[in-house]
XYZ file of N, CA and C in Angstrom:
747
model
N 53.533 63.545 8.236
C 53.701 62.706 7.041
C 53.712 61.228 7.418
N 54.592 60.859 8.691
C 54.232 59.435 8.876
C 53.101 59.366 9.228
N 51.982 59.787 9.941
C 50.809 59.424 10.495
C 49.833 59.121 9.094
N 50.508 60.183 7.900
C 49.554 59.516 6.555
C 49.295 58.742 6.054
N 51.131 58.272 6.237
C 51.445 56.728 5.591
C 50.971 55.279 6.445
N 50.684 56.065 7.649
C 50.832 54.825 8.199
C 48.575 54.796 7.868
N 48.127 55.986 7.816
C 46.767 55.830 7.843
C 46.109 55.204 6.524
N 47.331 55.973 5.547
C 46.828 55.395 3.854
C 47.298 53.930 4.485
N 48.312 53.083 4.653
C 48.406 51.691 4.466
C 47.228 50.903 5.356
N 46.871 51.319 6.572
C 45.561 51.269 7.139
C 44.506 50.959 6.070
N 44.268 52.081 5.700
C 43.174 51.861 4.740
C 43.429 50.858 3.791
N 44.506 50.923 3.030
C 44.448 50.082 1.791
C 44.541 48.668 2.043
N 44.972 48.071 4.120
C 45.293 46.999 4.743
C 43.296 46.761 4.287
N 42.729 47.537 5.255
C 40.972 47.348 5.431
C 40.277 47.065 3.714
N 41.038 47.612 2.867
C 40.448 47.546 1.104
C 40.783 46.496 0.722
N 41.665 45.459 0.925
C 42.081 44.530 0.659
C 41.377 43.293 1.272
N 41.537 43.810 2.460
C 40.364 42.618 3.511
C 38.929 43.060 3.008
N 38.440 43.675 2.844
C 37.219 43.608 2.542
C 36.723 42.786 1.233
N 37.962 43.105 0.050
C 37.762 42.751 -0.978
C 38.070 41.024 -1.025
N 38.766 40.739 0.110
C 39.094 39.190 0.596
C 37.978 38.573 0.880
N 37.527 39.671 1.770
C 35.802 38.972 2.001
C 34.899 38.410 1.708
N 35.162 39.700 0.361
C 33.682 39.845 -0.705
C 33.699 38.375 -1.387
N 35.382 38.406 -1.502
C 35.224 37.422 -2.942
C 35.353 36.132 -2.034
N 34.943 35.540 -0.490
C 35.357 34.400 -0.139
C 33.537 34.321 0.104
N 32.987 35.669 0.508
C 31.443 35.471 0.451
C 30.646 35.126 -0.799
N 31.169 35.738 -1.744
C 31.136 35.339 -3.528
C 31.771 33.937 -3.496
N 32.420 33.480 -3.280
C 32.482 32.066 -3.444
C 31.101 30.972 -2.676
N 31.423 31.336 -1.648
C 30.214 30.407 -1.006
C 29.374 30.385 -1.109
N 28.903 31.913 -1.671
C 27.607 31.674 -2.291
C 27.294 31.109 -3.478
N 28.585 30.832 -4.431
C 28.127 30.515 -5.495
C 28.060 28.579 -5.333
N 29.129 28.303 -4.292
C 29.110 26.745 -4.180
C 27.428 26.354 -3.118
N 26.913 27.383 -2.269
C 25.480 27.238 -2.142
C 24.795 27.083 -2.718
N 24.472 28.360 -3.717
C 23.867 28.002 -5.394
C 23.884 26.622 -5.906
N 25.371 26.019 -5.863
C 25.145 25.374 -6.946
C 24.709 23.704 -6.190
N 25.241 23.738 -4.973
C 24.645 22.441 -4.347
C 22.892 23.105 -3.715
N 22.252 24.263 -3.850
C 20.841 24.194 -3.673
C 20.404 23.274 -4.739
N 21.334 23.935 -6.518
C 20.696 23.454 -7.339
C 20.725 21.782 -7.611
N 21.807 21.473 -7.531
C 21.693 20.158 -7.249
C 20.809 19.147 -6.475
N 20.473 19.782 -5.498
C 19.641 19.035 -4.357
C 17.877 19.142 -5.143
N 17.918 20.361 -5.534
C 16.445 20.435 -6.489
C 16.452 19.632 -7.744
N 17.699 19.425 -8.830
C 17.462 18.751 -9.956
C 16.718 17.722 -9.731
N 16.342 17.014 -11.351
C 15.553 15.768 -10.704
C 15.938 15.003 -11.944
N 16.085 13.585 -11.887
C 16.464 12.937 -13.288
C 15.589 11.714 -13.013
N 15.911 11.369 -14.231
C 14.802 9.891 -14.176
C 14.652 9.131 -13.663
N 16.297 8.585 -12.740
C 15.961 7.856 -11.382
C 15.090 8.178 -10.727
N 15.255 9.405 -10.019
C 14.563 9.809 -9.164
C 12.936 10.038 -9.588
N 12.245 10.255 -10.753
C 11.001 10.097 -11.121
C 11.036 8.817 -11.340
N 11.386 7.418 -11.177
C 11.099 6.315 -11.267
C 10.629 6.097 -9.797
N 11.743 6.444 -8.960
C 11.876 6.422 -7.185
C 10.389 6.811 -7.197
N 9.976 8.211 -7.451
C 8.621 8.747 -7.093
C 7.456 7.849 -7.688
N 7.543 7.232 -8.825
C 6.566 6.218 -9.135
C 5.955 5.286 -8.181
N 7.568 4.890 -7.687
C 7.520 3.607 -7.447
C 6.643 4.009 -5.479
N 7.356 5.060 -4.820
C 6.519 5.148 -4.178
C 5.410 5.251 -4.084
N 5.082 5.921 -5.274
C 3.669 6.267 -5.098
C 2.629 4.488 -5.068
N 3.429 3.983 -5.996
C 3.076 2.339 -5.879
C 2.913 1.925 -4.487
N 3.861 2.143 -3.525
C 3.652 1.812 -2.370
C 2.735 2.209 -1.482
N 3.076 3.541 -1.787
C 1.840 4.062 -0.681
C 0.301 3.849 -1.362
N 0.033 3.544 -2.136
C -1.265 3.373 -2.456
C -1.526 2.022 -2.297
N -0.523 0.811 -2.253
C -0.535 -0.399 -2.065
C -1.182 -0.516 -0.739
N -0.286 0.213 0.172
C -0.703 0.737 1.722
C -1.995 1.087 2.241
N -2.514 1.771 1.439
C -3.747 2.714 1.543
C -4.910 0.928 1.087
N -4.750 0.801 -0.005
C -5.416 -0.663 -0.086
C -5.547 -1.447 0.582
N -4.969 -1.760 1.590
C -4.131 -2.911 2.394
C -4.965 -2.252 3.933
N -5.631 -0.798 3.819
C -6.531 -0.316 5.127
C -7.989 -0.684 4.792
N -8.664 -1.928 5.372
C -10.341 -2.120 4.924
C -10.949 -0.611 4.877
N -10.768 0.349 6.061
C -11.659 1.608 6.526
C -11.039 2.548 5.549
N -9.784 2.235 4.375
C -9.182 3.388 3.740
C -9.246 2.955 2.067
N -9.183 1.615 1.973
C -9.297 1.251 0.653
C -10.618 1.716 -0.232
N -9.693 1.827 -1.502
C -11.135 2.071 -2.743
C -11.844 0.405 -3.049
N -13.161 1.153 -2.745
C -13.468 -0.297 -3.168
C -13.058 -1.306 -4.326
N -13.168 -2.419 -4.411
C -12.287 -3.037 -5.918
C -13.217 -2.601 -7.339
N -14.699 -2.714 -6.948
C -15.318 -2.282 -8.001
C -15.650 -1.352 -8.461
N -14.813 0.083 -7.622
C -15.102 1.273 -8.368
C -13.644 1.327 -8.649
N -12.782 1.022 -8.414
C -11.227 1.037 -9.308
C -11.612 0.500 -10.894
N -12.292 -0.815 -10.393
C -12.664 -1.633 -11.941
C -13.334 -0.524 -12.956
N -14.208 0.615 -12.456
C -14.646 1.338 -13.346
C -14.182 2.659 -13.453
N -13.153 2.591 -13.175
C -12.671 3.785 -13.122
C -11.734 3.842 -14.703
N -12.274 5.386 -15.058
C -11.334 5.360 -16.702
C -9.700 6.167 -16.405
N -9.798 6.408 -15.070
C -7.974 7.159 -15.081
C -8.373 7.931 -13.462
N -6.885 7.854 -13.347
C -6.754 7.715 -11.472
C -5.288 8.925 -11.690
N -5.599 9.465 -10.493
C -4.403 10.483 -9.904
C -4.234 9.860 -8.804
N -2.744 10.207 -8.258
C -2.172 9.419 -7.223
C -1.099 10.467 -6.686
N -1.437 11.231 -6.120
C -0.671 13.006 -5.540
C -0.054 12.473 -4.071
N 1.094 12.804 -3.708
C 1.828 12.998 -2.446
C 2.722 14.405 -2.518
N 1.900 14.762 -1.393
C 3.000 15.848 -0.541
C 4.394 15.679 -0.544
N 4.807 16.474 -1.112
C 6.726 16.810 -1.181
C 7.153 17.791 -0.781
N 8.500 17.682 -0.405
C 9.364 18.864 -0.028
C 10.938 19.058 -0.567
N 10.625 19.609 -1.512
C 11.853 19.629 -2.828
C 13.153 20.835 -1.580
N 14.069 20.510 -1.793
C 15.383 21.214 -2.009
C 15.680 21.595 -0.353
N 17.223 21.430 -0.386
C 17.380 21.766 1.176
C 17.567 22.613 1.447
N 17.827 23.956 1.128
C 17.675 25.059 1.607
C 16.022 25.947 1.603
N 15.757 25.561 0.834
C 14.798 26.415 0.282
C 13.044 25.519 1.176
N 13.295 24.501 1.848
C 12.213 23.779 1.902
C 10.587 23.938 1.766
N 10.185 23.893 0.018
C 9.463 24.061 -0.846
C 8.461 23.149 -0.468
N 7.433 23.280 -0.031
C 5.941 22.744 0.321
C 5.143 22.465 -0.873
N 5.182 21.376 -1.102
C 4.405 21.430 -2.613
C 3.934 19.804 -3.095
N 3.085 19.214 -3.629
C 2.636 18.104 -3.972
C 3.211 18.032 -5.606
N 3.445 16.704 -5.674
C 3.306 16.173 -7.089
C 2.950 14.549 -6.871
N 2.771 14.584 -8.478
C 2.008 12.832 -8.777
C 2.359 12.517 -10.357
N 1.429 11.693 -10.186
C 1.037 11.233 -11.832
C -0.226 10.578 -12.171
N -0.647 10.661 -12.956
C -2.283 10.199 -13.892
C -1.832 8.891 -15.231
N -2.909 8.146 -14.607
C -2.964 7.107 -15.853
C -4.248 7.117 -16.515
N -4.232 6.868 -17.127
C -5.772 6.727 -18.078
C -5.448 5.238 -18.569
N -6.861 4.797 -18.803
C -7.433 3.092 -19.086
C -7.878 3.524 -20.329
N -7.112 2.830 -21.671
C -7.730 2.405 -22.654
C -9.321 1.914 -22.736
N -10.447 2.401 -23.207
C -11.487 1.994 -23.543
C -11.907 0.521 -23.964
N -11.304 0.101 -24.945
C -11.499 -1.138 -25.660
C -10.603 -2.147 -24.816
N -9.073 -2.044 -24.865
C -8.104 -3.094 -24.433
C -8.026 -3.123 -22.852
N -8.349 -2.163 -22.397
C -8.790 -1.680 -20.580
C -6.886 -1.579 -20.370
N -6.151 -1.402 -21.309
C -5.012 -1.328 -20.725
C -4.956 0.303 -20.336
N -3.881 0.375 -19.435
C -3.227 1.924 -18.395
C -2.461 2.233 -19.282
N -2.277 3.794 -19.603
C -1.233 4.182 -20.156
C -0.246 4.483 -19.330
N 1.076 5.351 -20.398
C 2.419 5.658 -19.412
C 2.087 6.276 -18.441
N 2.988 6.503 -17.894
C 2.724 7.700 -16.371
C 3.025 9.032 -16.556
N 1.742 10.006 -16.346
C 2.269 11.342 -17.165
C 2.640 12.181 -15.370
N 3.110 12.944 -15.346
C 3.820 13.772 -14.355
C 2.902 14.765 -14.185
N 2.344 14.723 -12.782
C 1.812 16.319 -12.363
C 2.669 17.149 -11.247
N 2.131 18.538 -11.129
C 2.598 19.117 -10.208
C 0.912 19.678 -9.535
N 1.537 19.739 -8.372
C 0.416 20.140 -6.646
C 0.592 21.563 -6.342
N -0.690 22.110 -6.403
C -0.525 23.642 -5.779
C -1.016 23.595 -4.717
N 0.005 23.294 -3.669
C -0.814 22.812 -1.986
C -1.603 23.878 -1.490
N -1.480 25.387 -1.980
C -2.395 26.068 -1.807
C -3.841 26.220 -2.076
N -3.934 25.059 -3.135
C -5.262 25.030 -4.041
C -6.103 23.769 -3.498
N -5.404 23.103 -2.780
C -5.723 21.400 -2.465
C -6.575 21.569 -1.047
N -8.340 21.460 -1.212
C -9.090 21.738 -0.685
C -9.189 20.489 0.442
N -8.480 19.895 0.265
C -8.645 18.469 0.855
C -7.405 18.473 2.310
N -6.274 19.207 1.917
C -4.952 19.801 2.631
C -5.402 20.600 3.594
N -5.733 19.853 4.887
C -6.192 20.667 6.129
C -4.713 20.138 7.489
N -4.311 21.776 7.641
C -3.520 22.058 8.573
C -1.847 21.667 7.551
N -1.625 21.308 6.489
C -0.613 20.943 5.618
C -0.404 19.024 6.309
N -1.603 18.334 6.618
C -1.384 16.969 7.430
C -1.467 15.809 6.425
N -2.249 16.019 5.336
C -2.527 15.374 4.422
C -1.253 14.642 3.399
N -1.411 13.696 3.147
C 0.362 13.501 2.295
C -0.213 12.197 1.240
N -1.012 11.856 1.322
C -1.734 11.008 -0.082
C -2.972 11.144 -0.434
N -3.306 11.257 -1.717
C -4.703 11.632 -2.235
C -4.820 10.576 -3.646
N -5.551 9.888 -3.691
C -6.060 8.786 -5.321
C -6.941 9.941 -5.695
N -7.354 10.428 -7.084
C -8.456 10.914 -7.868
C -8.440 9.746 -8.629
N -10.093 9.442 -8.387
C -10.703 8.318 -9.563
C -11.617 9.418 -10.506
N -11.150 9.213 -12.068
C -12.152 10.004 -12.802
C -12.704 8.858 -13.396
N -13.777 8.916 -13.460
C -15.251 8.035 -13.581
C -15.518 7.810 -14.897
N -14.945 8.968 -15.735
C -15.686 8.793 -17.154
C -14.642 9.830 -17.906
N -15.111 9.296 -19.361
C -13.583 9.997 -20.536
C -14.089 11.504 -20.434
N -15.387 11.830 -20.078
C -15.129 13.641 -19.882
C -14.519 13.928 -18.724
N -14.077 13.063 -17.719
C -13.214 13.825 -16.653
C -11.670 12.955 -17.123
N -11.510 12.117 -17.914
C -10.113 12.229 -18.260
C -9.609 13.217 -19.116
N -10.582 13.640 -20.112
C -10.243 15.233 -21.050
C -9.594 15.925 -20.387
N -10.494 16.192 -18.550
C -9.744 17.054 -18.140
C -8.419 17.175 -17.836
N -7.445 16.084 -18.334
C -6.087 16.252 -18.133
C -5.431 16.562 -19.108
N -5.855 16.900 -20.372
C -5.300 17.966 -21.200
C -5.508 18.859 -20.891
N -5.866 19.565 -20.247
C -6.262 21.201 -20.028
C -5.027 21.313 -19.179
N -4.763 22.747 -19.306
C -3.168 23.820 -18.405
C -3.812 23.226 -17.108
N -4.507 23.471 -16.961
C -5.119 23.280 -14.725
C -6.202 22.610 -15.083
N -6.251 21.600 -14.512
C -7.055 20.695 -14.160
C -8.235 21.501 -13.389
N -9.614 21.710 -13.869
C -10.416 22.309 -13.423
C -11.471 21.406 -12.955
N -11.279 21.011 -11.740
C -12.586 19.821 -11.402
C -13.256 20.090 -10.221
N -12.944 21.195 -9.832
C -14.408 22.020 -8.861
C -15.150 21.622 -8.147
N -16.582 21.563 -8.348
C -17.623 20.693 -7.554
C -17.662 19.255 -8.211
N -17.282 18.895 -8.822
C -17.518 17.585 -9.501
C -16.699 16.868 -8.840
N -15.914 17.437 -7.963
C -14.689 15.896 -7.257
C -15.419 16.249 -6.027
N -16.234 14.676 -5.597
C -17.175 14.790 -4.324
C -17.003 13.442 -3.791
N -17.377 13.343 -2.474
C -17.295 12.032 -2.048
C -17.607 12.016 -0.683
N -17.921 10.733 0.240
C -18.324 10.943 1.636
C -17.403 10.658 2.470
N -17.723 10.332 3.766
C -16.223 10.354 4.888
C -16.679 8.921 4.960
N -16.704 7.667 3.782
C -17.088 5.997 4.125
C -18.240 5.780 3.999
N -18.211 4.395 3.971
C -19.241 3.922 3.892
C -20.172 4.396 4.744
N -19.680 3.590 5.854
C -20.284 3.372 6.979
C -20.758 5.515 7.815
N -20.424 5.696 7.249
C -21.058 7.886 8.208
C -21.489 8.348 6.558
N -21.658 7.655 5.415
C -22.125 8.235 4.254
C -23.046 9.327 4.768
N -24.319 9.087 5.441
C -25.125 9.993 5.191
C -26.381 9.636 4.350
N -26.879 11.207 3.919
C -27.676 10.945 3.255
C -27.139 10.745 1.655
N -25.855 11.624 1.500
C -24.905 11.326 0.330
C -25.028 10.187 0.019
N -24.767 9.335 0.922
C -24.065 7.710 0.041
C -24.991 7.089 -0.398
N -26.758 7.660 -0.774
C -27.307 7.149 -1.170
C -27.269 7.507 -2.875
N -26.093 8.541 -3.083
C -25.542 8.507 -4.372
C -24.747 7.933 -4.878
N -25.523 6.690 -5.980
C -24.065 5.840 -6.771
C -22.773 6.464 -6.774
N -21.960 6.100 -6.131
C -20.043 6.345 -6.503
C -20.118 6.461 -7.813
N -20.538 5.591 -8.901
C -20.195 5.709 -9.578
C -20.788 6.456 -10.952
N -21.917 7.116 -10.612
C -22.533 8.393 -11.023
C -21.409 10.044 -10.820
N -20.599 9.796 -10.554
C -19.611 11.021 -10.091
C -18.815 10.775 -10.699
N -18.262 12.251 -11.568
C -17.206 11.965 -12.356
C -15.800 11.840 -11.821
N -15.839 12.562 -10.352
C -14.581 12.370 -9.715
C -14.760 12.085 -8.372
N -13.836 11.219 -8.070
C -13.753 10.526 -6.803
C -12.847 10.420 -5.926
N -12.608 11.804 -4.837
C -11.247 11.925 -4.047
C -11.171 10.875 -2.860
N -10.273 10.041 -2.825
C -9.653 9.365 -1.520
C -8.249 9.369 -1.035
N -8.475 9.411 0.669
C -6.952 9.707 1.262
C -6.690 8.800 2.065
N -5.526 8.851 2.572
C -5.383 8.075 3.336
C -5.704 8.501 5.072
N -6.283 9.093 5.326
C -6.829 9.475 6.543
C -8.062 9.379 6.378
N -8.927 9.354 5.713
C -10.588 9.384 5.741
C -11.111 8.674 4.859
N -10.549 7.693 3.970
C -11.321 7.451 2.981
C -11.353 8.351 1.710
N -13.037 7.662 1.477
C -13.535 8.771 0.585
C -13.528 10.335 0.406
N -13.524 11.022 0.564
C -13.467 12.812 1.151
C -14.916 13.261 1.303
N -15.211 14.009 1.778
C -16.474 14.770 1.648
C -16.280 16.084 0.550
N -17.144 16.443 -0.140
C -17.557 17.854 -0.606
C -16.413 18.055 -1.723
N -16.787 19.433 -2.007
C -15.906 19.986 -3.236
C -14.314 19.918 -2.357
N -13.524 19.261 -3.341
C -12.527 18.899 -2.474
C -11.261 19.652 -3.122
N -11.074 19.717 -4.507
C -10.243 20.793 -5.629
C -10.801 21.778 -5.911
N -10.126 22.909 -5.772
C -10.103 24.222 -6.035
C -9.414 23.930 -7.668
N -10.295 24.921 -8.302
C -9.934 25.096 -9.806
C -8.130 25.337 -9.776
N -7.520 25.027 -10.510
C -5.837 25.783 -10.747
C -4.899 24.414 -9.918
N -5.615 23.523 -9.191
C -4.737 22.845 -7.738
C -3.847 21.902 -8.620
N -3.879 21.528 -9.663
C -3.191 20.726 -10.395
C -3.157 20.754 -12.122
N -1.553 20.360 -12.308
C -1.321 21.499 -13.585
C -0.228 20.043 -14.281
N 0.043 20.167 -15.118
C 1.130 19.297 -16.216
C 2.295 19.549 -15.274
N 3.324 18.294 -15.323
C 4.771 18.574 -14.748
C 5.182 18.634 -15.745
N 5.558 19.806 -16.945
C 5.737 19.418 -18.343
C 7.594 18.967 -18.404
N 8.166 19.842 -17.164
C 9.996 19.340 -17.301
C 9.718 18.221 -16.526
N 9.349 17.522 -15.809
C 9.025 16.044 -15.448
C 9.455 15.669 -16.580
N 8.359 15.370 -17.741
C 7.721 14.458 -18.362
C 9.232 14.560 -19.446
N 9.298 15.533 -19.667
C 10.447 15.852 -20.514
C 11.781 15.171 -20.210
N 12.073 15.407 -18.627
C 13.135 14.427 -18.333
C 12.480 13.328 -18.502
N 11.566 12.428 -18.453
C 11.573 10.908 -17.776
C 11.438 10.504 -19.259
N 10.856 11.422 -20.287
C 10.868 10.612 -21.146
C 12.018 10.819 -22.700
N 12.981 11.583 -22.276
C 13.637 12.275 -23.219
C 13.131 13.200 -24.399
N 12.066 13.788 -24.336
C 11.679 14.544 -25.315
C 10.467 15.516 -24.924
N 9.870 16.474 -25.958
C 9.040 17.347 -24.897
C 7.556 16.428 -25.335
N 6.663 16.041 -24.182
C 5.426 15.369 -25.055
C 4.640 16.184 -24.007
N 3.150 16.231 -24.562
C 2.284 16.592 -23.914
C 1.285 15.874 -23.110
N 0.584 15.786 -22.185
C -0.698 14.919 -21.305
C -1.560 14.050 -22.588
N -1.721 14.600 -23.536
C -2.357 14.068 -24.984
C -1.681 12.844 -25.407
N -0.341 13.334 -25.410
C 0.712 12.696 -25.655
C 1.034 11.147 -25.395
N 1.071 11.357 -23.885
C 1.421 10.542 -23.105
C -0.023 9.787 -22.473
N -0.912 10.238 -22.428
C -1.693 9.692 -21.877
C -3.143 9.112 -22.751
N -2.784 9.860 -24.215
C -3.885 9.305 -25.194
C -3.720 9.090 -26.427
N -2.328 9.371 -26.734
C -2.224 9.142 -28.106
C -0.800 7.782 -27.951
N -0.302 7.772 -26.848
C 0.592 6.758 -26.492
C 1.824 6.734 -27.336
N 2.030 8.360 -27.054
C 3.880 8.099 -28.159
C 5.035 7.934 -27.095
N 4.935 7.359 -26.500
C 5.566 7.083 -25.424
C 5.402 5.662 -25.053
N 6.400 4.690 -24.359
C 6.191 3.019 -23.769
C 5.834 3.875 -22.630
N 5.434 2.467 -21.783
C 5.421 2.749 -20.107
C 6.518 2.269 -19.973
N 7.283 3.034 -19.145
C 8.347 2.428 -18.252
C 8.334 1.540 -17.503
N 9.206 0.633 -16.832
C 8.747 -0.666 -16.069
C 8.277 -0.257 -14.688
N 8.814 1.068 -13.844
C 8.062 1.460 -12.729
C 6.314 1.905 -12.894
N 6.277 2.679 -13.945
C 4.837 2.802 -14.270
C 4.193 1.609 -14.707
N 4.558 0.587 -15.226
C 3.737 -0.688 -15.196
C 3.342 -1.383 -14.537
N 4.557 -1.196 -13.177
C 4.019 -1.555 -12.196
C 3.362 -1.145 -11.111
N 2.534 0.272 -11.795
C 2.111 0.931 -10.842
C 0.954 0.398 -11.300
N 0.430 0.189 -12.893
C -0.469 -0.311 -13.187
C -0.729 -1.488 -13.085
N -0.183 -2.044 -12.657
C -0.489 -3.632 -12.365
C -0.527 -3.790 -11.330
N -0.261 -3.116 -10.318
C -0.817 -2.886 -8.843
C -1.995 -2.530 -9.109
N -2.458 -1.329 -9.562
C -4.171 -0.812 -9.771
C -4.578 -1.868 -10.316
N -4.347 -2.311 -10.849
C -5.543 -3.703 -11.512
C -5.512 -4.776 -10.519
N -4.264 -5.351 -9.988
C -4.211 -6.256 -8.775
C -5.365 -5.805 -7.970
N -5.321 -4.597 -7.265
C -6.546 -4.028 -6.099
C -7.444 -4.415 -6.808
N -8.229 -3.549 -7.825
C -9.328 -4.170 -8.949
C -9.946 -5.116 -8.597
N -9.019 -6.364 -8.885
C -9.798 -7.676 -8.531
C -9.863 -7.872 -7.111
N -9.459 -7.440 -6.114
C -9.676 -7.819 -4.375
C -10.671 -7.853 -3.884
N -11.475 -8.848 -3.852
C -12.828 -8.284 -3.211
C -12.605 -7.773 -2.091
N -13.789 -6.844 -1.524
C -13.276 -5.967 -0.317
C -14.024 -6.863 0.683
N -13.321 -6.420 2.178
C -14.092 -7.612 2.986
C -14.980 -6.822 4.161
């Protein structure tokens, strides 16, 4: 009879610790949870922050003679993507691109707000070895700005370009500005060949939603203008027009 008691309190010592366990492993996981989630949220600071870099690094990319867009195909350009490689959240470290697209008013040549994309680095034909971390799309003409109402940006063989001036080829004896899309990085220039895979870029629609307090769409924001520009996106556009005028040397 004592060896029972002493085996039942045994046990019920081990049921207790376990259940101490559970619930100290249930805790930490839930304060993991909730600082993963934290580290992933994103608020409007922080999509201003991403603007504003993106301002920089393309300032950067300008500022390379062998990497810059020339000034006079910016000048004709009707709307520009501006994509960097990210790595959202600290546990989870999520491989993935985002950006944003402006479109140029027709008549007033003014930029609209800054609409929010997201990067399917799996789709990004241009993303060799995961080394790549800035990409400009110049779309050439209002049928390749359409394409930013569409769910996925479908621009296929039409986003083409050479490795520069100077190794064009027999390519570069095609006007730049006969092409509706025009990929440049900051490692090569211009790009060569079909450079987007159909699906590679899509609406950041909870972006846009945070930065701008309400739900709007790429239409929205980028052509019907129910939205201001914010002062970081203005000055992303007033950087693109600054380059614009630079003659290249």
């Amino acid at each position: 009879m004592g060896w029972t008691a002493v085996s039942g309190g045994l046990v019920a010592e081990a049921a207790d610790l376990l259940k101490d366990g559970y619930m100290k492993m249930l805790t930490i996981g839930l304060l993991v949870l909730g600082f993963a989630h934290a580290t992933m949220a994103i608020d409007k600071a922080e999509l201003d922050y991403r603007i504003r870099m993106l301002t920089v690094k393309f300032d950067a990319m300008q500022a390379k003679p062998d990497k810059a867009i020339p000034a006079e195909i910016l000048r004709q350009a009707h709307g520009i993507i501006l994509l960097d490689r990210t790595k959202a959240g600290f546990l989870f470290a999520y491989q993935g691109g985002s950006g944003v697209a402006l479109v140029k008013e027709p008549q007033a040549k003014r930029w609209s707000p800054a609409a929010f994309l997201a990067a399917n680095e799996a789709s990004l034909g241009f993303q060799i070895g995961g080394q790549q971390s800035f990409i400009v799309i110049l779309l050439m003409n209002t049928n390749a700005t359409r394409l930013l109402t569409e769910a996925n940006f479908e621009f296929g063989g039409e986003a083409r370009g050479t490795a520069g001036d100077a190794t064009a080829g027999v390519e570069g004896t095609i006007a730049k500005a006969e092409r509706p899309v025009l990929v440049y990085d900051d490692r090569k220039g211009l790009y060569g060949g079909a450079a987007i895979k159909a699906g590679a870029i899509a609406p950041d629609e909870e972006a846009n939603r945070l930065y701008y307090g309400q739900f709007v769409t790429m239409k929205d924001i980028l052509f019907d203008r129910k939205v201001e520009p914010t002062e970081a996106a203005s000055q992303l556009a007033a950087k693109v027009t600054e380059r614009a005028k630079v003659a290249q040397k």
